[in-house]
PDB file of C-alpha atoms and ligand atoms in Angstrom:
ATOM      1  CA  UNK A 226      20.756 201.239  12.543  1.00  0.00           C
ATOM      2  CA  UNK A 227      17.485 200.917  10.719  1.00  0.00           C
ATOM      3  CA  UNK A 228      16.325 197.448   9.773  1.00  0.00           C
ATOM      4  CA  UNK A 229      12.870 198.387   8.686  1.00  0.00           C
ATOM      5  CA  UNK A 230      12.681 195.752   5.964  1.00  0.00           C
ATOM      6  CA  UNK A 231      12.800 193.108   8.685  1.00  0.00           C
ATOM      7  CA  UNK A 232       9.967 194.726  10.599  1.00  0.00           C
ATOM      8  CA  UNK A 233       6.692 192.889  11.002  1.00  0.00           C
ATOM      9  CA  UNK A 234       4.801 195.616   9.162  1.00  0.00           C
ATOM     10  CA  UNK A 235       6.797 195.221   5.930  1.00  0.00           C
ATOM     11  CA  UNK A 236       6.535 192.335   3.510  1.00  0.00           C
ATOM     12  CA  UNK A 237       9.002 192.126   0.607  1.00  0.00           C
ATOM     13  CA  UNK A 238       9.701 195.810   1.013  1.00  0.00           C
ATOM     14  CA  UNK A 239       6.079 196.943   0.939  1.00  0.00           C
ATOM     15  CA  UNK A 240       3.256 197.515   3.414  1.00  0.00           C
ATOM     16  CA  UNK A 241      -0.517 197.544   3.499  1.00  0.00           C
ATOM     17  CA  UNK A 242      -1.639 199.259   6.665  1.00  0.00           C
ATOM     18  CA  UNK A 243      -5.317 199.394   7.560  1.00  0.00           C
ATOM     19  CA  UNK A 244      -5.924 202.657   9.414  1.00  0.00           C
ATOM     20  CA  UNK A 245      -8.807 202.695  11.870  1.00  0.00           C
ATOM     21  CA  UNK A 246      -8.608 205.761  14.097  1.00  0.00           C
ATOM     22  CA  UNK A 247     -11.350 207.627  12.278  1.00  0.00           C
ATOM     23  CA  UNK A 248     -13.608 207.369  15.335  1.00  0.00           C
ATOM     24  CA  UNK A 249     -11.251 209.899  16.896  1.00  0.00           C
ATOM     25  CA  UNK A 250     -10.321 211.961  13.832  1.00  0.00           C
ATOM     26  CA  UNK A 251     -13.712 212.234  12.137  1.00  0.00           C
ATOM     27  CA  UNK A 252     -16.190 210.654  14.537  1.00  0.00           C
ATOM     28  CA  UNK A 253     -18.829 207.949  14.027  1.00  0.00           C
ATOM     29  CA  UNK A 254     -19.982 209.598  10.799  1.00  0.00           C
ATOM     30  CA  UNK A 255     -17.257 207.647   8.985  1.00  0.00           C
ATOM     31  CA  UNK A 256     -18.936 204.394  10.000  1.00  0.00           C
ATOM     32  CA  UNK A 257     -22.325 205.307   8.551  1.00  0.00           C
ATOM     33  CA  UNK A 258     -21.711 203.888   5.040  1.00  0.00           C
ATOM     34  CA  UNK A 259     -21.092 200.479   6.624  1.00  0.00           C
ATOM     35  CA  UNK A 260     -22.491 200.490  10.177  1.00  0.00           C
ATOM     36  CA  UNK A 261     -20.772 197.266  11.209  1.00  0.00           C
ATOM     37  CA  UNK A 262     -17.457 199.131  10.885  1.00  0.00           C
ATOM     38  CA  UNK A 263     -18.294 201.004  14.091  1.00  0.00           C
ATOM     39  CA  UNK A 264     -17.472 197.750  15.884  1.00  0.00           C
ATOM     40  CA  UNK A 265     -13.678 197.499  16.206  1.00  0.00           C
ATOM     41  CA  UNK A 266     -13.981 193.712  16.219  1.00  0.00           C
ATOM     42  CA  UNK A 267     -15.243 193.858  12.650  1.00  0.00           C
ATOM     43  CA  UNK A 268     -12.148 195.778  11.516  1.00  0.00           C
ATOM     44  CA  UNK A 269      -9.780 193.517  13.471  1.00  0.00           C
ATOM     45  CA  UNK A 270     -11.395 190.604  11.628  1.00  0.00           C
ATOM     46  CA  UNK A 271     -10.833 192.408   8.303  1.00  0.00           C
ATOM     47  CA  UNK A 272      -7.201 193.082   9.238  1.00  0.00           C
ATOM     48  CA  UNK A 273      -6.570 189.327   9.541  1.00  0.00           C
ATOM     49  CA  UNK A 274      -6.451 189.264   5.728  1.00  0.00           C
ATOM     50  CA  UNK A 275      -3.065 188.050   4.428  1.00  0.00           C
ATOM     51  CA  UNK A 276      -2.476 191.290   2.563  1.00  0.00           C
ATOM     52  CA  UNK A 277      -2.595 193.444   5.683  1.00  0.00           C
ATOM     53  CA  UNK A 278       0.797 194.026   7.286  1.00  0.00           C
ATOM     54  CA  UNK A 279      -0.478 196.213  10.153  1.00  0.00           C
ATOM     55  CA  UNK A 280      -3.591 197.657  11.734  1.00  0.00           C
ATOM     56  CA  UNK A 281      -3.243 201.252  12.964  1.00  0.00           C
ATOM     57  CA  UNK A 282      -5.463 202.085  15.926  1.00  0.00           C
ATOM     58  CA  UNK A 283      -5.492 204.389  18.892  1.00  0.00           C
ATOM     59  CA  UNK A 284      -4.486 203.229  22.362  1.00  0.00           C
ATOM     60  CA  UNK A 285      -7.998 202.566  23.695  1.00  0.00           C
ATOM     61  CA  UNK A 286      -9.051 200.347  20.812  1.00  0.00           C
ATOM     62  CA  UNK A 287      -5.738 198.498  21.061  1.00  0.00           C
ATOM     63  CA  UNK A 288      -6.219 197.961  24.795  1.00  0.00           C
ATOM     64  CA  UNK A 289      -9.667 196.473  24.291  1.00  0.00           C
ATOM     65  CA  UNK A 290      -9.033 194.150  21.363  1.00  0.00           C
ATOM     66  CA  UNK A 291      -5.382 193.326  20.717  1.00  0.00           C
ATOM     67  CA  UNK A 292      -5.099 190.442  23.162  1.00  0.00           C
ATOM     68  CA  UNK A 293      -7.663 188.515  21.173  1.00  0.00           C
ATOM     69  CA  UNK A 294      -5.934 189.235  17.861  1.00  0.00           C
ATOM     70  CA  UNK A 295      -2.287 189.296  18.913  1.00  0.00           C
ATOM     71  CA  UNK A 296      -1.291 186.324  16.734  1.00  0.00           C
ATOM     72  CA  UNK A 297      -3.231 187.447  13.698  1.00  0.00           C
ATOM     73  CA  UNK A 298      -2.763 191.204  13.471  1.00  0.00           C
ATOM     74  CA  UNK A 299       0.377 193.370  13.624  1.00  0.00           C
ATOM     75  CA  UNK A 300      -0.369 196.346  15.819  1.00  0.00           C
ATOM     76  CA  UNK A 301       0.613 199.888  14.877  1.00  0.00           C
ATOM     77  CA  UNK A 302      -0.341 202.253  17.680  1.00  0.00           C
ATOM     78  CA  UNK A 303      -1.190 205.748  16.527  1.00  0.00           C
ATOM     79  CA  UNK A 304       0.244 207.935  19.231  1.00  0.00           C
ATOM     80  CA  UNK A 305      -1.490 211.233  18.567  1.00  0.00           C
ATOM     81  CA  UNK A 306      -4.850 212.307  17.244  1.00  0.00           C
ATOM     82  CA  UNK A 307      -7.354 215.124  17.337  1.00  0.00           C
ATOM     83  CA  UNK A 308     -11.098 215.267  17.029  1.00  0.00           C
ATOM     84  CA  UNK A 309     -13.269 217.205  14.642  1.00  0.00           C
ATOM     85  CA  UNK A 310     -15.104 218.630  17.638  1.00  0.00           C
ATOM     86  CA  UNK A 311     -12.234 220.861  18.662  1.00  0.00           C
ATOM     87  CA  UNK A 312     -11.792 224.445  17.545  1.00  0.00           C
ATOM     88  CA  UNK A 313      -8.233 225.705  17.287  1.00  0.00           C
ATOM     89  CA  UNK A 314      -6.638 228.614  15.514  1.00  0.00           C
ATOM     90  CA  UNK A 315      -4.419 226.112  13.688  1.00  0.00           C
ATOM     91  CA  UNK A 316      -3.853 222.382  13.329  1.00  0.00           C
ATOM     92  CA  UNK A 317      -2.512 220.421  16.271  1.00  0.00           C
ATOM     93  CA  UNK A 318      -2.702 216.732  17.076  1.00  0.00           C
ATOM     94  CA  UNK A 319      -2.009 216.030  20.753  1.00  0.00           C
ATOM     95  CA  UNK A 320      -0.183 212.946  21.885  1.00  0.00           C
ATOM     96  CA  UNK A 321      -2.444 210.372  23.515  1.00  0.00           C
ATOM     97  CA  UNK A 322       0.015 207.559  24.133  1.00  0.00           C
ATOM     98  CA  UNK A 323       3.739 207.135  24.787  1.00  0.00           C
ATOM     99  CA  UNK A 324       6.012 204.802  22.856  1.00  0.00           C
ATOM    100  CA  UNK A 325       6.784 203.059  26.142  1.00  0.00           C
ATOM    101  CA  UNK A 326       3.103 202.327  26.773  1.00  0.00           C
ATOM    102  CA  UNK A 327       2.524 201.307  23.147  1.00  0.00           C
ATOM    103  CA  UNK A 328       5.372 198.812  23.162  1.00  0.00           C
ATOM    104  CA  UNK A 329       5.509 197.560  26.741  1.00  0.00           C
ATOM    105  CA  UNK A 330       1.800 197.425  27.540  1.00  0.00           C
ATOM    106  CA  UNK A 331       0.174 197.011  24.156  1.00  0.00           C
ATOM    107  CA  UNK A 332       2.843 195.080  22.261  1.00  0.00           C
ATOM    108  CA  UNK A 333       3.008 197.513  19.344  1.00  0.00           C
ATOM    109  CA  UNK A 334       5.096 196.415  16.361  1.00  0.00           C
ATOM    110  CA  UNK A 335       5.223 200.010  15.116  1.00  0.00           C
ATOM    111  CA  UNK A 336       4.081 203.475  16.108  1.00  0.00           C
ATOM    112  CA  UNK A 337       2.568 206.343  14.148  1.00  0.00           C
ATOM    113  CA  UNK A 338       2.501 210.103  14.600  1.00  0.00           C
ATOM    114  CA  UNK A 339       0.681 212.780  12.583  1.00  0.00           C
ATOM    115  CA  UNK A 340       2.861 215.776  11.762  1.00  0.00           C
ATOM    116  CA  UNK A 341       1.105 218.942  10.632  1.00  0.00           C
ATOM    117  CA  UNK A 342       4.110 220.726   9.144  1.00  0.00           C
ATOM    118  CA  UNK A 343       3.050 224.258   8.324  1.00  0.00           C
ATOM    119  CA  UNK A 344       0.856 224.694  11.367  1.00  0.00           C
ATOM    120  CA  UNK A 345       1.518 227.385  13.940  1.00  0.00           C
ATOM    121  CA  UNK A 346       1.871 224.450  16.362  1.00  0.00           C
ATOM    122  CA  UNK A 347       4.590 222.803  14.283  1.00  0.00           C
ATOM    123  CA  UNK A 348       7.360 223.492  16.829  1.00  0.00           C
ATOM    124  CA  UNK A 349       5.374 221.831  19.593  1.00  0.00           C
ATOM    125  CA  UNK A 350       4.684 218.834  17.384  1.00  0.00           C
ATOM    126  CA  UNK A 351       8.358 218.506  16.381  1.00  0.00           C
ATOM    127  CA  UNK A 352       9.269 218.390  20.044  1.00  0.00           C
ATOM    128  CA  UNK A 353       6.778 215.582  20.591  1.00  0.00           C
ATOM    129  CA  UNK A 354       7.935 213.813  17.458  1.00  0.00           C
ATOM    130  CA  UNK A 355      11.559 214.009  18.560  1.00  0.00           C
ATOM    131  CA  UNK A 356      10.690 212.181  21.786  1.00  0.00           C
ATOM    132  CA  UNK A 357       8.616 209.641  19.867  1.00  0.00           C
ATOM    133  CA  UNK A 358      11.385 208.969  17.355  1.00  0.00           C
ATOM    134  CA  UNK A 359      14.106 208.564  19.973  1.00  0.00           C
ATOM    135  CA  UNK A 360      11.962 206.301  22.140  1.00  0.00           C
ATOM    136  CA  UNK A 361      11.045 204.247  19.082  1.00  0.00           C
ATOM    137  CA  UNK A 362      14.739 203.725  18.348  1.00  0.00           C
ATOM    138  CA  UNK A 363      15.280 202.645  21.933  1.00  0.00           C
ATOM    139  CA  UNK A 364      12.523 200.049  21.657  1.00  0.00           C
ATOM    140  CA  UNK A 365      13.438 199.052  18.092  1.00  0.00           C
ATOM    141  CA  UNK A 366      10.038 199.764  16.560  1.00  0.00           C
ATOM    142  CA  UNK A 367       9.566 201.665  13.300  1.00  0.00           C
ATOM    143  CA  UNK A 368       7.976 205.110  13.217  1.00  0.00           C
ATOM    144  CA  UNK A 369       5.409 205.960  10.561  1.00  0.00           C
ATOM    145  CA  UNK A 370       4.846 209.677  10.078  1.00  0.00           C
ATOM    146  CA  UNK A 371       1.421 210.733   8.832  1.00  0.00           C
ATOM    147  CA  UNK A 372       3.022 213.591   6.848  1.00  0.00           C
ATOM    148  CA  UNK A 373       0.078 215.947   6.489  1.00  0.00           C
ATOM    149  CA  UNK A 374       1.234 219.492   5.734  1.00  0.00           C
ATOM    150  CA  UNK A 375      -1.461 222.017   6.521  1.00  0.00           C
ATOM    151  CA  UNK A 376      -2.070 225.214   8.382  1.00  0.00           C
ATOM    152  CA  UNK A 377      -1.373 228.926   8.371  1.00  0.00           C
ATOM    153  CA  UNK A 378       2.223 228.594   7.149  1.00  0.00           C
ATOM    154  CA  UNK A 379       1.042 227.011   3.917  1.00  0.00           C
ATOM    155  CA  UNK A 380      -2.258 228.771   3.381  1.00  0.00           C
ATOM    156  CA  UNK A 381      -0.629 232.158   3.922  1.00  0.00           C
ATOM    157  CA  UNK A 382       2.220 231.775   1.430  1.00  0.00           C
ATOM    158  CA  UNK A 383       1.721 232.512  -2.245  1.00  0.00           C
ATOM    159  CA  UNK A 384       4.533 230.170  -3.319  1.00  0.00           C
ATOM    160  CA  UNK A 385       2.600 227.184  -1.990  1.00  0.00           C
ATOM    161  CA  UNK A 386      -0.474 225.846  -3.719  1.00  0.00           C
ATOM    162  CA  UNK A 387      -2.084 224.503  -0.550  1.00  0.00           C
ATOM    163  CA  UNK A 388      -1.895 221.082   1.040  1.00  0.00           C
ATOM    164  CA  UNK A 389      -2.451 219.167  -2.209  1.00  0.00           C
ATOM    165  CA  UNK A 390       0.453 220.878  -3.989  1.00  0.00           C
ATOM    166  CA  UNK A 391       3.097 218.183  -4.771  1.00  0.00           C
ATOM    167  CA  UNK A 392       5.804 220.671  -3.792  1.00  0.00           C
ATOM    168  CA  UNK A 393       4.220 221.012  -0.360  1.00  0.00           C
ATOM    169  CA  UNK A 394       3.627 217.272   0.104  1.00  0.00           C
ATOM    170  CA  UNK A 395       7.155 216.385  -0.999  1.00  0.00           C
ATOM    171  CA  UNK A 396       8.541 218.968   1.424  1.00  0.00           C
ATOM    172  CA  UNK A 397       6.519 217.421   4.247  1.00  0.00           C
ATOM    173  CA  UNK A 398       7.691 213.953   3.192  1.00  0.00           C
ATOM    174  CA  UNK A 399      11.292 215.148   3.185  1.00  0.00           C
ATOM    175  CA  UNK A 400      10.822 216.352   6.746  1.00  0.00           C
ATOM    176  CA  UNK A 401      10.175 212.730   7.670  1.00  0.00           C
ATOM    177  CA  UNK A 402      13.579 211.752   6.308  1.00  0.00           C
ATOM    178  CA  UNK A 403      15.268 214.693   7.990  1.00  0.00           C
ATOM    179  CA  UNK A 404      13.762 213.936  11.393  1.00  0.00           C
ATOM    180  CA  UNK A 405      14.173 210.154  11.420  1.00  0.00           C
ATOM    181  CA  UNK A 406      10.850 208.627  10.383  1.00  0.00           C
ATOM    182  CA  UNK A 407      11.060 205.164   8.848  1.00  0.00           C
ATOM    183  CA  UNK A 408       8.075 205.684   6.606  1.00  0.00           C
ATOM    184  CA  UNK A 409       5.913 208.612   5.584  1.00  0.00           C
ATOM    185  CA  UNK A 410       2.248 208.358   4.786  1.00  0.00           C
ATOM    186  CA  UNK A 411       1.253 211.006   2.267  1.00  0.00           C
ATOM    187  CA  UNK A 412      -1.946 212.018   0.550  1.00  0.00           C
ATOM    188  CA  UNK A 413      -2.031 211.352  -3.186  1.00  0.00           C
ATOM    189  CA  UNK A 414      -1.161 214.637  -4.909  1.00  0.00           C
ATOM    190  CA  UNK A 415      -3.360 213.818  -7.899  1.00  0.00           C
ATOM    191  CA  UNK A 416      -0.824 212.654 -10.463  1.00  0.00           C
ATOM    192  CA  UNK A 417       2.029 210.266 -11.192  1.00  0.00           C
ATOM    193  CA  UNK A 418       4.384 213.243 -11.515  1.00  0.00           C
ATOM    194  CA  UNK A 419       3.279 214.468  -8.115  1.00  0.00           C
ATOM    195  CA  UNK A 420       4.147 211.155  -6.465  1.00  0.00           C
ATOM    196  CA  UNK A 421       7.463 211.053  -8.342  1.00  0.00           C
ATOM    197  CA  UNK A 422       8.240 214.400  -6.766  1.00  0.00           C
ATOM    198  CA  UNK A 423       7.652 212.835  -3.353  1.00  0.00           C
ATOM    199  CA  UNK A 424       9.905 209.873  -4.137  1.00  0.00           C
ATOM    200  CA  UNK A 425      12.623 212.209  -5.400  1.00  0.00           C
ATOM    201  CA  UNK A 426      12.609 213.960  -2.020  1.00  0.00           C
ATOM    202  CA  UNK A 427      12.852 211.040   0.387  1.00  0.00           C
ATOM    203  CA  UNK A 428      15.966 209.039  -0.489  1.00  0.00           C
ATOM    204  CA  UNK A 429      15.457 205.432   0.573  1.00  0.00           C
ATOM    205  CA  UNK A 430      12.864 206.183   3.208  1.00  0.00           C
ATOM    206  CA  UNK A 431       9.652 204.284   2.643  1.00  0.00           C
ATOM    207  CA  UNK A 432       6.443 205.934   1.530  1.00  0.00           C
ATOM    208  CA  UNK A 433       2.833 204.812   1.613  1.00  0.00           C
ATOM    209  CA  UNK A 434      -0.148 206.455   0.015  1.00  0.00           C
ATOM    210  CA  UNK A 435      -2.958 207.580   2.278  1.00  0.00           C
ATOM    211  CA  UNK A 436      -6.269 206.135   1.133  1.00  0.00           C
ATOM    212  CA  UNK A 437      -8.642 209.109   1.186  1.00  0.00           C
ATOM    213  CA  UNK A 438     -12.401 209.055   0.897  1.00  0.00           C
ATOM    214  CA  UNK A 439     -14.129 206.048  -0.615  1.00  0.00           C
ATOM    215  CA  UNK A 440     -14.135 205.732  -4.388  1.00  0.00           C
ATOM    216  CA  UNK A 441     -14.647 203.007  -6.998  1.00  0.00           C
ATOM    217  CA  UNK A 442     -12.335 199.977  -7.051  1.00  0.00           C
ATOM    218  CA  UNK A 443     -11.057 201.068 -10.441  1.00  0.00           C
ATOM    219  CA  UNK A 444     -10.219 204.645  -9.473  1.00  0.00           C
ATOM    220  CA  UNK A 445      -8.677 203.590  -6.189  1.00  0.00           C
ATOM    221  CA  UNK A 446      -6.574 200.756  -7.609  1.00  0.00           C
ATOM    222  CA  UNK A 447      -5.336 202.981 -10.410  1.00  0.00           C
ATOM    223  CA  UNK A 448      -4.004 205.532  -7.923  1.00  0.00           C
ATOM    224  CA  UNK A 449      -2.403 202.800  -5.820  1.00  0.00           C
ATOM    225  CA  UNK A 450      -0.800 201.217  -8.880  1.00  0.00           C
ATOM    226  CA  UNK A 451       0.461 204.555 -10.175  1.00  0.00           C
ATOM    227  CA  UNK A 452       2.239 205.264  -6.913  1.00  0.00           C
ATOM    228  CA  UNK A 453       3.711 201.747  -6.720  1.00  0.00           C
ATOM    229  CA  UNK A 454       5.064 202.099 -10.255  1.00  0.00           C
ATOM    230  CA  UNK A 455       7.067 205.168  -9.275  1.00  0.00           C
ATOM    231  CA  UNK A 456       8.534 203.756  -6.078  1.00  0.00           C
ATOM    232  CA  UNK A 457       5.866 203.969  -3.393  1.00  0.00           C
ATOM    233  CA  UNK A 458       5.976 201.153  -0.838  1.00  0.00           C
ATOM    234  CA  UNK A 459       2.299 200.586  -0.423  1.00  0.00           C
ATOM    235  CA  UNK A 460      -0.780 201.953   1.202  1.00  0.00           C
ATOM    236  CA  UNK A 461      -2.295 203.014   4.503  1.00  0.00           C
ATOM    237  CA  UNK A 462      -6.017 202.856   3.996  1.00  0.00           C
ATOM    238  CA  UNK A 463      -9.084 203.354   6.136  1.00  0.00           C
ATOM    239  CA  UNK A 464     -12.372 204.337   4.570  1.00  0.00           C
ATOM    240  CA  UNK A 465     -11.771 202.584   1.243  1.00  0.00           C
ATOM    241  CA  UNK A 466     -11.575 199.337   3.185  1.00  0.00           C
ATOM    242  CA  UNK A 467     -13.903 199.555   6.177  1.00  0.00           C
ATOM    243  CA  UNK A 468     -16.673 201.476   4.390  1.00  0.00           C
ATOM    244  CA  UNK A 469     -17.034 198.587   1.934  1.00  0.00           C
ATOM    245  CA  UNK A 470     -19.417 195.768   2.646  1.00  0.00           C
ATOM    246  CA  UNK A 471     -16.938 193.290   1.175  1.00  0.00           C
ATOM    247  CA  UNK A 472     -13.516 194.635   2.139  1.00  0.00           C
ATOM    248  CA  UNK A 473     -11.863 191.248   1.567  1.00  0.00           C
ATOM    249  CA  UNK A 474     -12.549 191.503  -2.151  1.00  0.00           C
ATOM    250  CA  UNK A 475     -10.716 194.817  -2.380  1.00  0.00           C
ATOM    251  CA  UNK A 476      -7.896 193.540  -0.149  1.00  0.00           C
ATOM    252  CA  UNK A 477      -7.370 190.612  -2.538  1.00  0.00           C
ATOM    253  CA  UNK A 478      -6.946 193.106  -5.369  1.00  0.00           C
ATOM    254  CA  UNK A 479      -4.704 195.382  -3.334  1.00  0.00           C
ATOM    255  CA  UNK A 480      -2.520 192.405  -2.461  1.00  0.00           C
ATOM    256  CA  UNK A 481      -1.998 191.695  -6.162  1.00  0.00           C
ATOM    257  CA  UNK A 482      -1.207 195.334  -6.977  1.00  0.00           C
ATOM    258  CA  UNK A 483       1.018 196.119  -3.989  1.00  0.00           C
ATOM    259  CA  UNK A 484       2.884 192.854  -3.474  1.00  0.00           C
ATOM    260  CA  UNK A 485       2.715 191.167  -6.875  1.00  0.00           C
ATOM    261  CA  UNK A 486       3.043 194.256  -9.073  1.00  0.00           C
ATOM    262  CA  UNK A 487      -0.139 193.508 -11.021  1.00  0.00           C
ATOM    263  CA  UNK A 488      -1.963 196.249 -12.858  1.00  0.00           C
ATOM    264  CA  UNK A 489      -5.595 197.155 -12.069  1.00  0.00           C
ATOM    265  CA  UNK A 490      -6.692 195.746 -15.456  1.00  0.00           C
ATOM    266  CA  UNK A 491      -5.344 192.352 -14.406  1.00  0.00           C
ATOM    267  CA  UNK A 492      -7.209 192.239 -11.126  1.00  0.00           C
ATOM    268  CA  UNK A 493     -10.533 193.953 -11.826  1.00  0.00           C
TER     269      UNK A 493
HETATM  270  P1  LIG B 794      -8.351 207.168   4.932  1.00  0.00           P
HETATM  271  O1  LIG B 794      -7.754 206.057   4.116  1.00  0.00           O
HETATM  272  O2  LIG B 794      -9.756 206.852   5.336  1.00  0.00           O
HETATM  273  O3  LIG B 794      -8.202 208.502   4.259  1.00  0.00           O
HETATM  274  O4  LIG B 794      -7.516 207.205   6.292  1.00  0.00           O
HETATM  275  C1  LIG B 794      -6.242 207.743   6.325  1.00  0.00           C
HETATM  276  C2  LIG B 794      -6.142 208.729   7.461  1.00  0.00           C
HETATM  277  O5  LIG B 794      -4.851 209.281   7.546  1.00  0.00           O
HETATM  278  C3  LIG B 794      -6.494 208.129   8.799  1.00  0.00           C
HETATM  279  O6  LIG B 794      -5.405 207.465   9.349  1.00  0.00           O
HETATM  280  C4  LIG B 794      -6.954 209.348   9.546  1.00  0.00           C
HETATM  281  O7  LIG B 794      -7.903 209.070  10.505  1.00  0.00           O
HETATM  282  C5  LIG B 794      -7.562 210.197   8.490  1.00  0.00           C
HETATM  283  O8  LIG B 794      -7.039 209.791   7.255  1.00  0.00           O
HETATM  284  C6  LIG B 794      -7.273 211.639   8.709  1.00  0.00           C
HETATM  285  O9  LIG B 794      -7.694 212.377   7.608  1.00  0.00           O
HETATM  286  P2  LIG B 794      -7.778 213.956   7.636  1.00  0.00           P
HETATM  287  O10 LIG B 794      -6.711 214.442   8.550  1.00  0.00           O
HETATM  288  O11 LIG B 794      -7.577 214.352   6.211  1.00  0.00           O
HETATM  289  O12 LIG B 794      -9.135 214.266   8.128  1.00  0.00           O
END
């Protein structure tokens, strides 16, 4: 049985996950706007903020830093990841860490897996996800699916409007429910109606909005608030936090919007 609401990474039904595996996904270029963010210790310090319910990192960063922060940060180990340096004929994110290693050796409170539904490698990724999901149940840790539809199956079909189409994102989110994720992390489809479409597709499974590239406090908080208003359970955010010189200030505001239901006008 799922008891996700009791999990360490959820507070009063919602979550604020700081994602910090960009060094693998995008490379050091993502740290350039705020060079101190290249140091994992800096982001672990940021993730001590009360608002943050989990820090999502890859295995190697977890291995190096979690012992020092064990009592202050809830660890979400991202199990797969792929670099921008690779060249493939379609999207694939190889598994870098097992659930067993994440839980037994690193003390993960949750695990995460990117699913590129629509890729030619989808079948291979489903097989990996199936093992992840079943192992996560065995260890009693929640599974967050980075539900990122992309690839030849979407780009090649006229009925789909690409990976920002709410119909495509809600389909990918639904796949999380169908395959046993506890939470899906989806990109903002650009409108309230788009996020409603996602919520309509996922039953009671939890959703979080994926942060995206850095924008103004106002624009970012408005998107977060819009999703919360229509049933989203929070946020998984990287660049909008660690690329800021004063991430605590934004985290204070996010705490009010995500956990206290305040509107951006009330916190800006
Ligand atoms: P951001 O908030 O910086 O967008 O991070 C969310 C995230 O999903 C990260 O976890 C991941 O590294 C990155 O975006 C992947 O983005 P993409 O696959 O679009 O390059």
